Amino acid sequence: DAMVIQNPRYQVTQFGKPVTLSCSQTLNHNVMYWYQQKSSQAPKLLFHYYDKDFNNEADTPDNFQSRRPNTSFCFLDIRSPGLGDAAMYLCATSRDKGQGPDTQYFGPGTRLTVL
Amino acid sequence: GQNIDQPTEMTATEGAIVQINCTYQTSGFNGLFWYQQHAGEAPTFLSYNVLDGLEEKGRFSSFLSRSKGYSYLLLKELQMKDSASYLCAVLDSNYQLIWGAGTKLIIKP
């Protein structure tokens, strides 16, 4: 089945220790998104890639970076995690963007705990 | 600014019907999505409305009124597995998805 995969599902890191979350997709979608979602809150878009074109949201902290080495994979790097970065991180994909409404398909998420 | 409003929490009884409302104020409109999110899991797509009216899909229906900036999700014959958060999201003029905070639906036997 075509799908969006995130690893790991649960990640524990220490305050200030860099961490990388990964996302892969077999849908062959052009667009990949990274969201941060805290409990009982709306998902907050951090950035997205339209193919190789990187789009950073204005209020995404510099502490968060992303890489998309190819169509299938996208990584979220948190350079120096703080306690406030503990959240669920959701990866999503959509077939296209800007040419009509496209449903976003989500991976299962990675729950990040910062100690 | 852009804003999506939904009730924080609702409670309903198994077998009953519940309506979850969503009002929005966005810069432009290219459609409205409803997603279901079980605790600790990712959102899953339920419906998409871009024209006024009711879209029915099994036990779930979604309604849109663009002139009123209003949508609702109607769930019939509620089952315990329907306990989840229901997120309303609007695609704005830049095709950016603006999310509501979600409505937590609690189903009681």
Short mmCIF file of C-alpha atoms in Angstrom, two decimals:
data_model
loop_
_atom_site.label_atom_id
_atom_site.label_comp_id
_atom_site.label_asym_id
_atom_site.label_seq_id
_atom_site.Cartn_x
_atom_site.Cartn_y
_atom_site.Cartn_z
CA ASP A 1 0.00 0.00 0.00
CA ALA A 2 1.19 3.50 -0.80
CA MET A 3 1.85 5.35 2.40
CA VAL A 4 3.70 7.89 4.50
CA ILE A 5 6.15 6.42 7.01
CA GLN A 6 7.74 8.17 9.93
CA ASN A 7 10.61 6.94 12.07
CA PRO A 8 10.95 6.67 14.92
CA ARG A 9 7.41 6.71 16.34
CA TYR A 10 8.73 7.81 19.72
CA GLN A 11 11.93 9.76 20.27
CA VAL A 12 13.45 10.81 23.56
CA THR A 13 16.30 13.29 23.58
CA GLN A 14 18.09 15.43 26.11
CA PHE A 15 17.85 19.16 26.33
CA GLY A 16 20.20 20.64 23.72
CA LYS A 17 21.07 17.32 22.05
CA PRO A 18 20.45 17.39 18.28
CA VAL A 19 17.81 15.04 16.95
CA THR A 20 16.68 14.03 13.46
CA LEU A 21 13.24 12.76 12.55
CA SER A 22 12.65 11.04 9.24
CA CYS A 23 9.76 10.71 6.84
CA SER A 24 9.43 8.66 3.69
CA GLN A 25 6.60 8.28 1.20
CA THR A 26 5.69 5.81 -1.49
CA LEU A 27 2.94 8.01 -2.96
CA ASN A 28 5.34 9.80 -5.33
CA HIS A 29 3.87 13.12 -4.21
CA ASN A 30 5.58 16.38 -5.08
CA VAL A 31 4.91 18.16 -1.81
CA MET A 32 6.08 17.17 1.66
CA TYR A 33 5.18 19.02 4.86
CA TRP A 34 6.40 19.05 8.44
CA TYR A 35 3.96 20.03 11.18
CA GLN A 36 4.38 20.42 14.92
CA GLN A 37 1.32 19.57 17.01
CA LYS A 38 1.04 20.08 20.75
CA SER A 39 -1.71 18.56 22.84
CA SER A 40 -5.22 19.83 21.98
CA GLN A 41 -3.82 22.32 19.48
CA ALA A 42 -4.00 22.66 15.73
CA PRO A 43 -1.10 21.31 13.71
CA LYS A 44 1.40 24.13 13.09
CA LEU A 45 3.12 24.12 9.73
CA LEU A 46 6.90 24.42 10.09
CA PHE A 47 7.93 24.17 6.43
CA HIS A 48 7.18 22.37 3.22
CA TYR A 49 8.95 21.29 0.07
CA TYR A 50 7.41 21.61 -3.34
CA ASP A 51 9.72 19.18 -5.12
CA LYS A 52 13.14 20.63 -4.18
CA ASP A 53 11.81 24.11 -3.54
CA PHE A 54 12.00 24.75 0.22
CA ASN A 55 9.42 27.00 1.89
CA ASN A 56 9.98 28.06 5.48
CA GLU A 57 7.11 29.49 7.53
CA ALA A 58 7.92 32.97 8.87
CA ASP A 59 7.57 31.98 12.51
CA THR A 60 9.47 28.68 12.35
CA PRO A 61 12.44 28.96 14.75
CA ASP A 62 15.95 28.72 13.30
CA ASN A 63 16.45 25.73 15.57
CA PHE A 64 14.40 23.70 13.06
CA GLN A 65 15.89 22.72 9.73
CA SER A 66 14.87 20.33 7.01
CA ARG A 67 16.42 18.32 4.20
CA ARG A 68 14.84 16.57 1.25
CA PRO A 69 17.55 14.56 -0.50
CA ASN A 70 15.11 12.99 -2.97
CA THR A 71 11.39 12.74 -3.74
CA SER A 72 10.78 9.97 -1.24
CA PHE A 73 12.57 11.21 1.86
CA CYS A 74 12.39 14.27 4.06
CA PHE A 75 14.16 14.94 7.36
CA LEU A 76 13.48 17.30 10.24
CA ASP A 77 16.56 18.35 12.21
CA ILE A 78 16.18 20.02 15.58
CA ARG A 79 19.59 21.44 16.36
CA SER A 80 19.19 22.20 20.05
CA PRO A 81 15.90 20.89 21.39
CA GLY A 82 14.34 22.79 24.25
CA LEU A 83 11.61 21.65 26.62
CA GLY A 84 9.12 23.64 24.54
CA ASP A 85 9.89 21.52 21.48
CA ALA A 86 8.32 18.43 23.02
CA ALA A 87 5.42 17.68 20.70
CA MET A 88 4.08 15.36 18.02
CA TYR A 89 5.80 15.95 14.69
CA LEU A 90 3.68 15.11 11.69
CA CYS A 91 4.89 14.58 8.16
CA ALA A 92 2.35 14.95 5.36
CA THR A 93 2.39 14.77 1.59
CA SER A 94 0.19 16.03 -1.20
CA ARG A 95 0.29 15.36 -4.90
CA ASP A 96 0.60 18.98 -5.89
CA LYS A 97 0.23 22.52 -4.62
CA GLY A 98 -1.06 25.70 -6.04
CA GLN A 99 -2.89 24.10 -8.91
CA GLY A 100 -5.97 23.08 -7.03
CA PRO A 101 -7.00 21.55 -3.75
CA ASP A 102 -5.01 18.52 -2.82
CA THR A 103 -5.68 16.31 0.14
CA GLN A 104 -2.78 16.00 2.55
CA TYR A 105 -1.93 12.49 3.68
CA PHE A 106 -0.28 12.14 7.04
CA GLY A 107 2.25 9.77 8.48
CA PRO A 108 1.68 8.28 11.96
CA GLY A 109 3.78 11.01 13.61
CA THR A 110 6.82 11.02 15.88
CA ARG A 111 6.24 11.93 19.50
CA LEU A 112 9.30 13.81 20.76
CA THR A 113 10.08 13.97 24.47
CA VAL A 114 12.81 16.33 25.70
CA LEU A 115 14.34 15.56 29.09
CA GLY B 1 -5.80 37.52 10.53
CA GLN B 2 -7.00 34.08 9.63
CA ASN B 3 -9.16 32.22 12.08
CA ILE B 4 -10.93 28.86 12.38
CA ASP B 5 -13.34 28.32 15.28
CA GLN B 6 -14.68 25.02 16.52
CA PRO B 7 -16.00 23.91 19.91
CA THR B 8 -13.28 22.49 22.13
CA GLU B 9 -15.19 19.43 23.27
CA MET B 10 -18.53 17.71 22.73
CA THR B 11 -20.17 14.68 24.30
CA ALA B 12 -22.70 12.38 22.65
CA THR B 13 -24.30 8.99 23.21
CA GLU B 14 -23.59 5.82 21.25
CA GLY B 15 -26.15 5.42 18.46
CA ALA B 16 -27.08 9.11 18.43
CA ILE B 17 -26.33 11.92 15.96
CA VAL B 18 -23.89 14.77 16.57
CA GLN B 19 -23.12 17.93 14.61
CA ILE B 20 -19.71 19.59 14.91
CA ASN B 21 -19.64 23.19 13.72
CA CYS B 22 -16.79 25.16 12.22
CA THR B 23 -16.70 28.85 11.32
CA TYR B 24 -13.86 30.43 9.43
CA GLN B 25 -12.42 33.77 8.42
CA THR B 26 -9.62 33.38 5.91
CA SER B 27 -7.96 35.32 3.13
CA GLY B 28 -9.63 33.60 0.23
CA PHE B 29 -11.21 30.19 0.11
CA ASN B 30 -10.32 27.14 -1.94
CA GLY B 31 -12.15 24.51 0.02
CA LEU B 32 -12.67 23.11 3.49
CA PHE B 33 -11.43 19.79 4.85
CA TRP B 34 -12.51 17.69 7.81
CA TYR B 35 -9.98 15.34 9.36
CA GLN B 36 -10.40 12.78 12.14
CA GLN B 37 -7.58 12.36 14.65
CA HIS B 38 -7.52 9.64 17.28
CA ALA B 39 -5.44 10.36 20.39
CA GLY B 40 -1.74 10.02 19.67
CA GLU B 41 -2.28 9.35 15.98
CA ALA B 42 -2.07 11.33 12.76
CA PRO B 43 -5.08 13.07 11.19
CA THR B 44 -6.93 11.07 8.55
CA PHE B 45 -8.95 12.65 5.74
CA LEU B 46 -12.74 12.57 6.06
CA SER B 47 -14.19 15.07 3.58
CA TYR B 48 -13.60 18.02 1.30
CA ASN B 49 -16.21 20.70 0.41
CA VAL B 50 -15.69 23.56 -2.02
CA LEU B 51 -19.28 24.17 -3.17
CA ASP B 52 -22.24 25.03 -0.95
CA GLY B 53 -24.35 22.14 0.20
CA LEU B 54 -24.22 18.77 1.83
CA GLU B 55 -21.81 15.97 0.92
CA GLU B 56 -22.78 12.57 2.29
CA LYS B 57 -20.35 9.72 2.79
CA GLY B 58 -21.80 6.82 4.73
CA ARG B 59 -22.42 7.76 8.36
CA PHE B 60 -20.56 11.05 7.92
CA SER B 61 -21.84 14.14 6.10
CA SER B 62 -20.25 17.55 5.69
CA PHE B 63 -22.04 20.81 4.92
CA LEU B 64 -20.67 24.11 3.63
CA SER B 65 -22.06 27.64 3.37
CA ARG B 66 -19.44 29.92 1.83
CA SER B 67 -21.52 33.08 2.30
CA LYS B 68 -21.70 32.41 6.04
CA GLY B 69 -18.15 31.10 6.42
CA TYR B 70 -19.62 28.02 8.05
CA SER B 71 -19.36 24.26 7.86
CA TYR B 72 -20.52 21.35 9.93
CA LEU B 73 -19.65 17.67 10.16
CA LEU B 74 -22.61 15.41 10.93
CA LEU B 75 -21.97 11.99 12.40
CA LYS B 76 -24.87 9.51 12.52
CA GLU B 77 -25.30 6.21 14.36
CA LEU B 78 -22.39 7.04 16.59
CA GLN B 79 -20.02 4.25 17.54
CA MET B 80 -17.50 4.15 20.36
CA LYS B 81 -14.68 4.17 17.77
CA ASP B 82 -15.85 7.63 16.67
CA SER B 83 -14.35 9.05 19.86
CA ALA B 84 -11.63 11.28 18.46
CA SER B 85 -10.78 14.87 17.66
CA TYR B 86 -12.29 16.35 14.50
CA LEU B 87 -10.23 19.02 12.79
CA CYS B 88 -11.60 21.60 10.40
CA ALA B 89 -9.09 23.10 7.93
CA VAL B 90 -9.53 25.71 5.20
CA LEU B 91 -7.43 26.12 2.07
CA ASP B 92 -6.81 29.84 1.65
CA SER B 93 -6.12 31.87 -1.51
CA ASN B 94 -2.46 30.72 -1.48
CA TYR B 95 -3.53 27.07 -1.14
CA GLN B 96 -2.16 27.16 2.40
CA LEU B 97 -4.08 24.92 4.82
CA ILE B 98 -5.32 26.83 7.87
CA TRP B 99 -6.18 24.50 10.73
CA GLY B 100 -8.66 24.72 13.57
CA ALA B 101 -7.64 23.40 16.99
CA GLY B 102 -10.05 20.50 16.71
CA THR B 103 -13.16 19.35 18.55
CA LYS B 104 -12.71 16.47 20.96
CA LEU B 105 -15.73 14.19 20.66
CA ILE B 106 -16.48 11.91 23.60
CA ILE B 107 -18.92 9.06 23.02
CA LYS B 108 -20.68 7.56 26.02
CA PRO B 109 -22.41 4.16 26.04
#
